[in-house]
Short mmCIF file of C-alpha atoms in Angstrom, two decimals:
data_model
loop_
_atom_site.label_atom_id
_atom_site.label_comp_id
_atom_site.label_asym_id
_atom_site.label_seq_id
_atom_site.Cartn_x
_atom_site.Cartn_y
_atom_site.Cartn_z
CA UNK A 15 18.38 -32.71 29.05
CA UNK A 16 19.30 -30.63 32.09
CA UNK A 17 17.85 -27.18 32.68
CA UNK A 18 20.92 -25.31 31.35
CA UNK A 19 21.03 -27.23 28.13
CA UNK A 20 17.32 -26.57 27.77
CA UNK A 21 17.80 -22.85 28.43
CA UNK A 22 20.60 -22.66 25.88
CA UNK A 23 18.43 -24.35 23.27
CA UNK A 24 15.53 -22.00 24.00
CA UNK A 25 17.83 -19.03 23.50
CA UNK A 26 19.23 -20.54 20.30
CA UNK A 27 15.73 -21.20 18.99
CA UNK A 28 14.71 -17.66 19.85
CA UNK A 29 17.76 -16.18 18.14
CA UNK A 30 17.31 -18.29 15.00
CA UNK A 31 13.58 -17.54 14.90
CA UNK A 32 14.07 -13.78 15.26
CA UNK A 33 16.68 -13.80 12.52
CA UNK A 34 14.25 -15.69 10.29
CA UNK A 35 11.65 -13.05 11.09
CA UNK A 36 13.86 -10.27 9.70
CA UNK A 37 14.18 -12.09 6.39
CA UNK A 38 10.59 -13.37 6.23
CA UNK A 39 8.92 -10.08 7.24
CA UNK A 40 10.28 -8.38 4.11
CA UNK A 41 9.19 -11.33 1.99
CA UNK A 42 5.65 -11.26 3.37
CA UNK A 43 5.32 -7.46 3.06
CA UNK A 44 6.51 -7.46 -0.53
CA UNK A 45 4.08 -10.25 -1.36
CA UNK A 46 1.19 -8.93 0.73
CA UNK A 47 1.41 -5.35 -0.47
CA UNK A 48 2.75 -5.56 -4.01
CA UNK A 49 1.74 -9.14 -4.83
CA UNK A 50 5.31 -10.00 -5.81
CA UNK A 51 6.86 -13.41 -5.21
CA UNK A 52 10.51 -12.52 -4.82
CA UNK A 53 12.72 -15.60 -5.01
CA UNK A 54 15.76 -13.33 -4.96
CA UNK A 55 14.92 -12.24 -1.41
CA UNK A 56 17.33 -14.78 0.08
CA UNK A 57 20.11 -13.41 -2.13
CA UNK A 58 19.97 -10.24 -0.07
CA UNK A 59 20.73 -12.26 3.06
CA UNK A 60 23.81 -13.48 1.22
CA UNK A 61 24.63 -10.01 -0.11
CA UNK A 62 24.33 -8.61 3.41
CA UNK A 63 26.70 -11.22 4.80
CA UNK A 64 29.29 -10.60 2.07
CA UNK A 65 29.01 -6.82 2.46
CA UNK A 66 29.54 -7.21 6.22
CA UNK A 67 32.60 -9.36 5.60
CA UNK A 68 34.09 -7.05 2.94
CA UNK A 69 33.40 -3.79 4.79
CA UNK A 70 34.52 -5.25 8.12
CA UNK A 71 37.79 -6.26 6.49
CA UNK A 72 38.18 -2.78 4.98
CA UNK A 73 37.16 -0.71 8.02
CA UNK A 74 38.12 -3.08 10.84
CA UNK A 75 34.74 -2.60 12.51
CA UNK A 76 31.55 -4.63 12.17
CA UNK A 77 29.47 -1.61 13.20
CA UNK A 78 30.76 0.57 10.37
CA UNK A 79 30.43 -2.43 8.06
CA UNK A 80 26.74 -2.81 8.96
CA UNK A 81 26.07 0.90 8.45
CA UNK A 82 27.79 0.91 5.06
CA UNK A 83 26.13 -2.39 4.16
CA UNK A 84 22.68 -0.99 4.96
CA UNK A 85 23.27 2.00 2.70
CA UNK A 86 24.52 -0.17 -0.16
CA UNK A 87 21.78 -2.81 0.13
CA UNK A 88 19.03 -0.17 0.36
CA UNK A 89 20.44 1.50 -2.76
CA UNK A 90 20.50 -1.83 -4.60
CA UNK A 91 16.88 -2.36 -3.49
CA UNK A 92 15.75 1.03 -4.82
CA UNK A 93 17.55 0.53 -8.13
CA UNK A 94 16.13 -3.00 -8.53
CA UNK A 95 12.61 -1.74 -7.86
CA UNK A 96 12.98 1.07 -10.40
CA UNK A 97 14.53 -1.05 -13.11
CA UNK A 98 13.07 -4.53 -12.70
CA UNK A 99 10.33 -5.08 -10.14
CA UNK A 100 8.18 -2.13 -11.19
CA UNK A 101 7.51 -4.01 -14.43
CA UNK A 102 6.27 -7.07 -12.57
CA UNK A 103 3.38 -5.70 -10.51
CA UNK A 104 0.73 -6.38 -13.11
CA UNK A 105 2.24 -9.62 -14.35
CA UNK A 106 1.38 -13.19 -13.58
CA UNK A 107 3.22 -14.93 -10.72
CA UNK A 108 4.95 -17.17 -13.26
CA UNK A 109 6.82 -14.18 -14.73
CA UNK A 110 7.79 -13.07 -11.24
CA UNK A 111 9.14 -16.50 -10.35
CA UNK A 112 11.09 -16.76 -13.63
CA UNK A 113 12.59 -13.32 -13.37
CA UNK A 114 13.50 -13.48 -9.69
CA UNK A 115 14.99 -16.95 -10.17
CA UNK A 116 17.16 -15.41 -12.88
CA UNK A 117 18.17 -12.69 -10.42
CA UNK A 118 19.37 -15.35 -7.94
CA UNK A 119 21.75 -16.71 -10.59
CA UNK A 120 22.94 -13.23 -11.52
CA UNK A 121 23.61 -12.35 -7.88
CA UNK A 122 25.48 -15.61 -7.27
CA UNK A 123 27.61 -15.05 -10.36
CA UNK A 124 28.35 -11.46 -9.39
CA UNK A 125 29.25 -12.66 -5.91
CA UNK A 126 31.58 -15.27 -7.37
CA UNK A 127 33.26 -12.71 -9.65
CA UNK A 128 33.62 -10.08 -6.91
CA UNK A 129 34.35 -12.06 -3.76
CA UNK A 130 35.28 -15.52 -5.03
CA UNK A 131 33.91 -18.88 -3.90
CA UNK A 132 35.74 -19.28 -0.60
CA UNK A 133 34.16 -19.51 2.82
CA UNK A 134 34.92 -16.50 5.01
CA UNK A 135 34.50 -15.71 8.64
CA UNK A 136 33.70 -12.42 10.32
CA UNK A 137 35.04 -11.68 13.80
CA UNK A 138 32.58 -10.99 16.60
CA UNK A 139 33.11 -7.40 17.81
CA UNK A 140 35.37 -7.36 20.87
CA UNK A 141 32.71 -5.78 23.15
CA UNK A 142 30.36 -8.70 22.54
CA UNK A 143 32.93 -11.49 22.36
CA UNK A 144 32.44 -12.67 25.94
CA UNK A 145 30.34 -15.64 27.01
CA UNK A 146 28.12 -15.85 30.08
CA UNK A 147 29.13 -18.89 32.14
CA UNK A 148 26.19 -21.07 33.15
CA UNK A 149 27.92 -24.11 34.65
CA UNK A 150 31.52 -25.31 34.78
CA UNK A 151 31.30 -26.55 31.23
CA UNK A 152 28.40 -24.60 29.68
CA UNK A 153 28.29 -20.93 28.73
CA UNK A 154 26.26 -18.74 26.41
CA UNK A 155 27.84 -16.29 23.95
CA UNK A 156 26.86 -12.65 24.49
CA UNK A 157 26.80 -11.98 20.75
CA UNK A 158 23.86 -14.36 20.26
CA UNK A 159 21.92 -12.43 22.89
CA UNK A 160 22.83 -9.21 21.10
CA UNK A 161 21.43 -10.65 17.86
CA UNK A 162 18.14 -11.56 19.58
CA UNK A 163 17.83 -8.16 21.25
CA UNK A 164 18.63 -6.33 17.99
CA UNK A 165 16.02 -8.36 16.10
CA UNK A 166 13.42 -7.63 18.78
CA UNK A 167 14.10 -3.91 18.53
CA UNK A 168 13.82 -4.07 14.74
CA UNK A 169 10.57 -6.04 15.03
CA UNK A 170 9.15 -3.34 17.29
CA UNK A 171 10.28 -0.63 14.89
CA UNK A 172 8.52 -2.43 12.01
CA UNK A 173 5.36 -2.74 14.10
CA UNK A 174 5.48 0.95 14.99
CA UNK A 175 6.13 1.96 11.37
CA UNK A 176 3.19 -0.05 10.02
CA UNK A 177 0.66 0.57 12.80
CA UNK A 178 1.41 4.09 13.98
CA UNK A 179 2.90 6.20 11.19
CA UNK A 180 1.19 7.80 8.21
CA UNK A 181 3.52 5.88 5.92
CA UNK A 182 2.29 2.69 7.58
CA UNK A 183 -1.33 3.74 7.01
CA UNK A 184 -0.54 4.39 3.35
CA UNK A 185 1.14 0.98 3.10
CA UNK A 186 -1.87 -0.80 4.60
CA UNK A 187 -4.30 1.26 2.52
CA UNK A 188 -2.29 0.42 -0.60
CA UNK A 189 -2.60 -3.28 0.18
CA UNK A 190 -6.40 -2.96 0.22
CA UNK A 191 -7.08 -0.47 -2.60
CA UNK A 192 -4.18 0.80 -4.67
CA UNK A 193 -6.23 3.00 -7.01
CA UNK A 194 -7.99 4.79 -4.16
CA UNK A 195 -4.67 5.62 -2.52
CA UNK A 196 -3.51 7.24 -5.75
CA UNK A 197 -6.59 9.39 -6.25
CA UNK A 198 -6.04 10.73 -2.73
CA UNK A 199 -2.83 12.26 -4.06
CA UNK A 200 -0.41 9.69 -2.63
CA UNK A 201 2.34 8.44 -4.95
CA UNK A 202 1.83 4.70 -4.49
CA UNK A 203 4.88 3.94 -6.65
CA UNK A 204 7.07 5.77 -4.18
CA UNK A 205 5.44 3.85 -1.31
CA UNK A 206 6.16 0.59 -3.15
CA UNK A 207 9.78 1.57 -3.73
CA UNK A 208 10.18 2.29 -0.02
CA UNK A 209 8.53 -0.97 1.09
CA UNK A 210 10.60 -2.97 -1.38
CA UNK A 211 13.90 -1.36 -0.37
CA UNK A 212 13.00 -1.73 3.31
CA UNK A 213 12.19 -5.42 2.88
CA UNK A 214 15.47 -6.12 1.11
CA UNK A 215 17.43 -4.04 3.63
CA UNK A 216 15.93 -6.17 6.43
CA UNK A 217 17.09 -9.37 4.73
CA UNK A 218 20.55 -7.90 4.17
CA UNK A 219 20.67 -6.72 7.79
CA UNK A 220 19.87 -10.24 8.96
CA UNK A 221 22.75 -11.55 6.85
CA UNK A 222 25.09 -8.92 8.29
CA UNK A 223 24.39 -9.58 11.95
CA UNK A 224 24.38 -13.34 11.38
CA UNK A 225 27.72 -13.29 9.54
CA UNK A 226 29.91 -13.67 12.68
CA UNK A 227 28.08 -16.83 13.84
CA UNK A 228 27.14 -18.45 10.53
CA UNK A 229 30.27 -17.74 8.45
CA UNK A 230 29.94 -16.34 4.94
CA UNK A 231 29.65 -18.80 2.08
CA UNK A 232 28.28 -19.17 -1.46
CA UNK A 233 24.57 -20.04 -1.85
CA UNK A 234 23.82 -19.14 1.76
CA UNK A 235 20.78 -17.23 0.46
CA UNK A 236 19.12 -20.33 -0.94
CA UNK A 237 18.72 -22.10 2.40
CA UNK A 238 17.33 -19.10 4.21
CA UNK A 239 14.95 -18.38 1.30
CA UNK A 240 13.24 -21.76 1.53
CA UNK A 241 12.82 -21.71 5.30
CA UNK A 242 11.61 -18.07 5.05
CA UNK A 243 8.89 -19.12 2.63
CA UNK A 244 7.86 -21.78 5.15
CA UNK A 245 7.63 -19.03 7.80
CA UNK A 246 5.58 -16.78 5.51
CA UNK A 247 3.12 -19.56 4.69
CA UNK A 248 2.76 -20.69 8.32
CA UNK A 249 2.22 -17.10 9.49
CA UNK A 250 -0.39 -16.33 6.83
CA UNK A 251 0.80 -14.57 3.67
CA UNK A 252 0.95 -10.80 4.12
CA UNK A 253 0.70 -10.81 7.93
CA UNK A 254 3.74 -9.39 9.71
CA UNK A 255 2.33 -10.42 13.10
CA UNK A 256 1.79 -13.98 11.86
CA UNK A 257 5.31 -13.99 10.45
CA UNK A 258 6.78 -13.14 13.85
CA UNK A 259 4.89 -15.94 15.59
CA UNK A 260 5.64 -18.42 12.80
CA UNK A 261 9.35 -17.49 12.78
CA UNK A 262 9.62 -18.17 16.51
CA UNK A 263 7.76 -21.48 16.14
CA UNK A 264 9.96 -22.60 13.25
CA UNK A 265 13.09 -21.45 15.09
CA UNK A 266 12.14 -23.54 18.12
CA UNK A 267 11.02 -26.55 16.06
CA UNK A 268 14.28 -26.56 14.12
CA UNK A 269 16.49 -26.12 17.19
CA UNK A 270 14.74 -28.69 19.38
CA UNK A 271 14.22 -31.04 16.44
CA UNK A 272 18.00 -31.38 16.17
CA UNK A 273 18.23 -32.42 19.81
CA UNK A 274 15.10 -34.39 20.52
CA UNK A 275 14.69 -36.22 17.21
CA UNK A 276 17.95 -35.82 15.29
CA UNK A 277 16.89 -38.51 12.79
CA UNK A 278 14.15 -36.27 11.37
CA UNK A 279 15.64 -32.88 12.28
CA UNK A 280 15.74 -31.65 8.70
CA UNK A 281 12.00 -32.32 8.42
CA UNK A 282 10.82 -30.68 11.65
CA UNK A 283 10.04 -27.25 10.16
CA UNK A 284 8.11 -28.83 7.30
CA UNK A 285 6.18 -31.14 9.62
CA UNK A 286 5.18 -28.08 11.65
CA UNK A 287 4.09 -26.33 8.45
CA UNK A 288 2.00 -29.32 7.40
CA UNK A 289 0.37 -29.48 10.83
CA UNK A 290 -0.45 -25.76 10.86
CA UNK A 291 -1.86 -25.84 7.33
CA UNK A 292 -4.07 -28.84 8.14
CA UNK A 293 -5.47 -26.83 11.04
CA UNK A 294 -5.52 -23.43 9.29
CA UNK A 295 -5.15 -23.75 5.53
CA UNK A 296 -4.38 -20.03 5.09
CA UNK A 297 -1.84 -19.83 7.90
CA UNK A 298 -2.03 -18.54 11.46
CA UNK A 299 -3.10 -14.97 10.65
CA UNK A 300 -4.66 -15.01 7.21
CA UNK A 301 -4.98 -11.54 5.70
CA UNK A 302 -7.94 -10.71 3.44
CA UNK A 303 -7.24 -11.83 -0.13
CA UNK A 304 -6.03 -9.39 -2.72
CA UNK B 23 -7.12 33.71 -19.40
CA UNK B 24 -10.36 32.49 -17.85
CA UNK B 25 -11.65 31.41 -14.47
CA UNK B 26 -12.08 27.75 -15.23
CA UNK B 27 -10.91 25.42 -12.51
CA UNK B 28 -11.25 22.42 -14.77
CA UNK B 29 -11.38 22.54 -18.53
CA UNK B 30 -11.64 19.48 -20.76
CA UNK B 31 -11.67 19.82 -24.54
CA UNK B 32 -12.50 17.17 -27.12
CA UNK B 33 -12.06 14.18 -24.82
CA UNK B 34 -12.15 10.73 -26.41
CA UNK B 35 -11.82 7.67 -24.18
CA UNK B 36 -11.87 4.00 -25.08
CA UNK B 37 -12.29 0.85 -22.99
CA UNK B 38 -10.53 -1.65 -25.20
CA UNK B 39 -12.31 -1.37 -28.54
CA UNK B 40 -15.40 0.43 -27.20
CA UNK B 41 -15.47 4.13 -27.84
CA UNK B 42 -16.99 5.49 -24.60
CA UNK B 43 -16.42 9.26 -24.64
CA UNK B 44 -16.83 10.81 -28.09
CA UNK B 45 -15.37 14.29 -28.03
CA UNK B 46 -16.63 15.75 -24.77
CA UNK B 47 -16.12 19.39 -23.76
CA UNK B 48 -16.59 19.90 -20.05
CA UNK B 49 -15.73 22.78 -17.74
CA UNK B 50 -16.09 23.59 -14.07
CA UNK B 51 -15.58 27.14 -12.84
CA UNK B 52 -14.24 27.99 -9.40
CA UNK B 53 -16.79 27.31 -6.69
CA UNK B 54 -19.35 26.03 -9.18
CA UNK B 55 -21.56 23.00 -8.54
CA UNK B 56 -22.11 20.93 -11.68
CA UNK B 57 -24.58 18.08 -11.96
CA UNK B 58 -23.54 15.34 -14.37
CA UNK B 59 -26.57 13.37 -15.54
CA UNK B 60 -27.46 10.61 -17.93
CA UNK B 61 -28.72 7.08 -17.91
CA UNK B 62 -26.52 4.13 -17.01
CA UNK B 63 -23.74 3.42 -19.48
CA UNK B 64 -23.72 6.91 -21.03
CA UNK B 65 -20.17 7.65 -19.85
CA UNK B 66 -20.57 9.62 -16.61
CA UNK B 67 -18.20 7.51 -14.51
CA UNK B 68 -15.80 7.16 -17.43
CA UNK B 69 -15.67 10.94 -17.77
CA UNK B 70 -14.88 11.32 -14.06
CA UNK B 71 -12.21 8.62 -14.25
CA UNK B 72 -10.70 10.26 -17.31
CA UNK B 73 -10.58 13.65 -15.56
CA UNK B 74 -8.91 11.92 -12.59
CA UNK B 75 -6.32 10.19 -14.81
CA UNK B 76 -7.46 6.73 -13.73
CA UNK B 77 -8.49 5.97 -17.30
CA UNK B 78 -6.35 7.47 -20.09
CA UNK B 79 -7.95 9.67 -22.74
CA UNK B 80 -6.95 8.98 -26.33
CA UNK B 81 -7.54 12.47 -27.62
CA UNK B 82 -8.22 15.90 -26.20
CA UNK B 83 -6.77 18.07 -23.47
CA UNK B 84 -7.56 18.47 -19.78
CA UNK B 85 -6.45 21.46 -17.72
CA UNK B 86 -6.84 21.67 -13.96
CA UNK B 87 -5.91 24.76 -11.96
CA UNK B 88 -3.86 25.95 -14.95
CA UNK B 89 -1.90 22.71 -15.41
CA UNK B 90 -2.27 20.41 -18.39
CA UNK B 91 -3.06 17.07 -16.77
CA UNK B 92 -4.08 15.00 -19.79
CA UNK B 93 -1.24 12.49 -19.30
CA UNK B 94 -0.68 12.95 -15.57
CA UNK B 95 -0.77 10.23 -12.92
CA UNK B 96 -3.87 10.25 -10.66
CA UNK B 97 -1.77 11.26 -7.67
CA UNK B 98 -0.44 14.33 -9.53
CA UNK B 99 -3.96 15.32 -10.58
CA UNK B 100 -5.20 14.97 -7.00
CA UNK B 101 -2.39 17.29 -5.92
CA UNK B 102 -3.63 19.95 -8.33
CA UNK B 103 -6.64 20.22 -6.01
CA UNK B 104 -9.07 17.48 -7.00
CA UNK B 105 -10.64 15.00 -4.57
CA UNK B 106 -12.51 12.03 -5.98
CA UNK B 107 -15.18 10.07 -4.14
CA UNK B 108 -15.74 7.07 -6.40
CA UNK B 109 -18.83 4.98 -6.84
CA UNK B 110 -18.71 2.26 -4.19
CA UNK B 111 -16.87 4.66 -1.86
CA UNK B 112 -13.45 3.00 -1.68
CA UNK B 113 -12.90 3.24 2.06
CA UNK B 114 -10.02 1.21 3.45
CA UNK B 115 -11.69 -1.53 5.53
CA UNK B 116 -8.40 -2.55 7.16
CA UNK B 117 -7.81 0.97 8.53
CA UNK B 118 -9.70 2.56 11.41
CA UNK B 119 -11.97 5.56 10.83
CA UNK B 120 -9.29 7.81 12.33
CA UNK B 121 -6.60 6.34 10.08
CA UNK B 122 -8.80 6.65 6.97
CA UNK B 123 -9.00 10.38 7.65
CA UNK B 124 -5.46 11.00 8.87
CA UNK B 125 -3.71 9.15 6.04
CA UNK B 126 -5.23 11.48 3.45
CA UNK B 127 -4.54 14.79 5.25
CA UNK B 128 -2.51 17.38 3.38
CA UNK B 129 -2.61 21.09 2.60
CA UNK B 130 -4.41 22.10 -0.57
CA UNK B 131 -3.10 24.06 -3.55
CA UNK B 132 -1.28 27.13 -2.24
CA UNK B 133 -0.91 25.61 1.23
CA UNK B 134 -4.52 26.06 2.40
CA UNK B 135 -5.33 24.11 5.55
CA UNK B 136 -9.06 24.86 5.89
CA UNK B 137 -10.00 21.26 6.50
CA UNK B 138 -8.55 19.56 9.52
CA UNK B 139 -9.32 16.34 11.36
CA UNK B 140 -11.39 18.35 13.88
CA UNK B 141 -13.39 20.09 11.18
CA UNK B 142 -14.11 16.82 9.40
CA UNK B 143 -15.48 15.42 12.68
CA UNK B 144 -17.54 18.56 13.23
CA UNK B 145 -19.06 18.13 9.78
CA UNK B 146 -19.72 14.42 10.37
CA UNK B 147 -20.27 14.01 14.13
CA UNK B 148 -21.17 10.33 13.69
CA UNK B 149 -17.60 9.61 12.60
CA UNK B 150 -16.35 10.99 15.91
CA UNK B 151 -18.27 8.24 17.71
CA UNK B 152 -16.66 5.58 15.51
CA UNK B 153 -13.01 6.69 15.40
CA UNK B 154 -11.61 3.38 16.62
CA UNK B 155 -13.85 1.21 14.44
CA UNK B 156 -12.51 -0.46 11.32
CA UNK B 157 -13.70 1.13 8.08
CA UNK B 158 -15.44 -2.14 7.20
CA UNK B 159 -17.59 -2.06 10.35
CA UNK B 160 -19.46 1.11 9.36
CA UNK B 161 -22.94 1.31 7.90
CA UNK B 162 -23.32 2.41 4.28
CA UNK B 163 -24.18 5.97 5.27
CA UNK B 164 -21.26 6.22 7.66
CA UNK B 165 -18.92 4.86 5.00
CA UNK B 166 -20.13 7.57 2.63
CA UNK B 167 -19.53 10.24 5.26
CA UNK B 168 -16.08 8.81 5.81
CA UNK B 169 -15.17 8.98 2.11
CA UNK B 170 -16.42 12.54 1.82
CA UNK B 171 -14.62 13.49 5.03
CA UNK B 172 -11.45 11.82 3.78
CA UNK B 173 -11.70 13.68 0.46
CA UNK B 174 -12.07 17.00 2.32
CA UNK B 175 -8.93 16.24 4.36
CA UNK B 176 -6.96 16.82 1.12
CA UNK B 177 -8.23 20.46 1.08
CA UNK B 178 -9.51 20.25 -2.51
CA UNK B 179 -10.64 23.01 -4.86
CA UNK B 180 -12.86 20.50 -6.64
CA UNK B 181 -14.78 17.61 -5.10
CA UNK B 182 -16.03 14.86 -7.41
CA UNK B 183 -18.91 12.77 -6.04
CA UNK B 184 -19.93 9.72 -8.05
CA UNK B 185 -23.26 8.26 -6.87
CA UNK B 186 -22.80 9.51 -3.33
CA UNK B 187 -26.26 8.48 -2.17
CA UNK B 188 -26.63 5.20 -4.00
CA UNK B 189 -28.13 2.43 -1.89
CA UNK B 190 -28.67 4.64 1.16
CA UNK B 191 -31.88 5.09 3.16
CA UNK B 192 -33.81 8.30 2.32
CA UNK B 193 -33.09 9.88 5.70
CA UNK B 194 -29.35 9.29 5.28
CA UNK B 195 -29.52 10.66 1.72
CA UNK B 196 -31.04 13.88 3.06
CA UNK B 197 -28.22 14.16 5.57
CA UNK B 198 -25.64 13.68 2.82
CA UNK B 199 -27.31 16.26 0.58
CA UNK B 200 -27.35 18.78 3.44
CA UNK B 201 -23.62 18.28 3.96
CA UNK B 202 -22.92 18.54 0.22
CA UNK B 203 -24.82 21.83 0.24
CA UNK B 204 -22.74 23.05 3.19
CA UNK B 205 -19.51 22.06 1.44
CA UNK B 206 -20.63 23.97 -1.68
CA UNK B 207 -21.25 27.03 0.48
CA UNK B 208 -17.62 26.97 1.63
CA UNK B 209 -16.57 27.66 -1.97
CA UNK B 210 -15.39 24.21 -3.02
CA UNK B 211 -16.46 23.38 -6.59
CA UNK B 212 -18.24 20.05 -7.00
CA UNK B 213 -19.16 17.65 -9.75
CA UNK B 214 -22.10 15.49 -8.68
CA UNK B 215 -23.34 12.36 -10.35
CA UNK B 216 -26.57 11.02 -8.90
CA UNK B 217 -29.72 9.18 -9.91
CA UNK B 218 -31.91 11.52 -7.87
CA UNK B 219 -32.70 14.21 -10.43
CA UNK B 220 -34.65 16.41 -7.99
CA UNK B 221 -32.03 16.44 -5.25
CA UNK B 222 -29.21 17.07 -7.70
CA UNK B 223 -30.90 19.87 -9.65
CA UNK B 224 -31.92 21.71 -6.48
CA UNK B 225 -28.29 22.06 -5.47
CA UNK B 226 -26.39 22.55 -8.75
CA UNK B 227 -25.54 25.76 -10.61
CA UNK B 228 -25.36 24.00 -13.93
CA UNK B 229 -26.29 20.59 -15.30
CA UNK B 230 -24.72 18.53 -18.06
CA UNK B 231 -26.46 15.55 -19.63
CA UNK B 232 -24.50 12.81 -21.39
CA UNK B 233 -25.92 10.47 -24.00
CA UNK B 234 -23.65 7.84 -25.54
CA UNK B 235 -20.48 9.70 -24.73
CA UNK B 236 -21.65 13.10 -25.99
CA UNK B 237 -22.89 16.20 -24.17
CA UNK B 238 -26.49 16.67 -25.33
CA UNK B 239 -27.62 19.32 -22.90
CA UNK B 240 -25.99 21.97 -20.76
CA UNK B 241 -27.86 24.54 -18.67
CA UNK B 242 -29.05 25.68 -15.27
CA UNK B 243 -32.03 24.38 -13.31
CA UNK B 244 -34.52 26.69 -15.00
CA UNK B 245 -33.36 25.72 -18.47
CA UNK B 246 -33.70 22.09 -17.53
CA UNK B 247 -37.17 22.48 -16.01
CA UNK B 248 -38.44 24.48 -18.97
CA UNK B 249 -37.56 21.64 -21.32
CA UNK B 250 -39.46 18.58 -20.08
CA UNK B 251 -38.72 16.78 -23.35
CA UNK B 252 -35.00 16.88 -22.49
CA UNK B 253 -35.70 15.17 -19.19
CA UNK B 254 -37.99 12.64 -20.77
CA UNK B 255 -35.77 11.76 -23.72
CA UNK B 256 -32.37 11.79 -22.08
CA UNK B 257 -33.04 10.86 -18.48
CA UNK B 258 -36.36 9.05 -18.59
CA UNK B 259 -37.77 11.35 -15.88
#
C-alpha cells in the first residue's frame, strides 16, 4: 500500500468513524441519561437520509434540505418523546426493546408508503463537488472532507453543551440523581425531551450529510444501528467521550479491515469489540452505574 | 387570609399498603423556624417528601405561598419557593462544586436574587477552596455545606433540612448549626429535622412532634421544656 492509498484510507476511516459518532452519541446519551434502549435510533438515520433526498428534490439545495430536515426530525423526536418514550422510563428494558423494535417496523412501513422502495441518490452540492488530486490516478473528494469537518464541529458543540452550559450540568446531574434535580425546581421531563430530540436530530443529521455518498435506500437504518451499538458498548455505555474514541477506532478497523484482510472484513469491528471487552469489560470509559 | 407560608391540612400518605401519615395538620409561617421531631419511623421524612411532592398524599390539601400544591410536580413546588435538603444530601458526585451550585441558581418568588454564587461562597468559605473538586471528593461536612449552599442558590422562602448534621463530627455540626442560625436571621423560614434535641430546640420558634403519623405535640421551646414527660414519652430524651 503506497502512502497515498494509506492516506486516503485514513481519511475514509476518519470520515466513517465521525459519522458513526453522530449516530452513536445520541444513542449513548439517551441510554446513559434516561436508561432507554432505543432500537429505533437507526431509523432516524434513514429518516434523515430520506428527508434530505425529498427536500433536496423539492428545493434544489442540500443546505435548505438539511435545515428543513433538522426541523422535521427534531419535531418528530419531541412528539415521540411526549407520546411514547415518556411511558418507558420506569419500565423494564424488555418493554423498551419490544416497543422500539415495533417503531422500526412502523417507520419502515411509513417510509415505504411515502417514498416507495426504490434506491435514490442525492447530488453533492456543486461547491463541494471537486476532488483534490493526489497523484495522476488518485484523488480525494472534497465532500468527504466536508463531512469529517462538519462532524468534528458538531462533536465540539456537543462537548461544549454538556461540559460548559447549565443545560449540560442539568443533564449530567439528571443522570446521577433525577429526584434531586426535580426538587431543585428543574423540570427534568423537559430536559429529557430536549436530550431525546437532540439525540434523534443528530442521527437524522448524520443520515442527511451521508446521503450524497451512501445513496438512500430502504433498511439503511438497520445497518447503522447495529454498528452504533458496537460503538456505544466499546466506548462505555453513557460516555460521550468514549463514544468518540470508539467510533474512530471502529471506523478505522472497518476501513482498513476491508483492505488488509478482506476475507474477514465484515468481522473486524466485532473482533475489535471482543478485544476491548476482554481488556475492559465495561468499555473504554465506563460511567458509574445507574 | 393568613400569613402562612406553608399550610397542610389533613394529610394522609401511604407507602403501598402502609398508612404512614394519618391526618396531619402542619403550618409554617413566614420566617418561622420549625423543628420537626419524633423517633425513627414516625413519619418525619415522609411528611417532608409529601410537602415536596416527591411522595403523593392520598387525602388532604397543601398550600404553599398561596398556591394549592397537593398534586403538583416537585419542580413546580420548588418554584413556589421551597428548597429541600434531603437526608443523605443528594449532591451530584459527577459535577464539580462550582457546577453543583451554578446549576441550581435561579431567582426566588417575585424575582428576588438575594443569594448569589458569591454569597454562597461567603457563607461557606470552605467550598471556595474546593470549587474545582468533584462533589464526590468532599468530606461529609463539606457535602452538607454544598447541599445547603445549593439550596440557597434557588433563593427560597422556605428551607427544608432533613437530618442535616447526621454522621458529622461535633465540631462540624456546630459549624452547620451556626450557619443555619444565620440563614434563619436573614428571614428564610426553615423546617429542621434532627436527632439532636438540644441543638434543634435552641434554634426553633416552634416544635412539632410526630408519633405514628400523627402530631402529638406542638409548642415553643418553653412549652417543650416544661413538659418533660412529652420528651420522655415521645422522643426518649
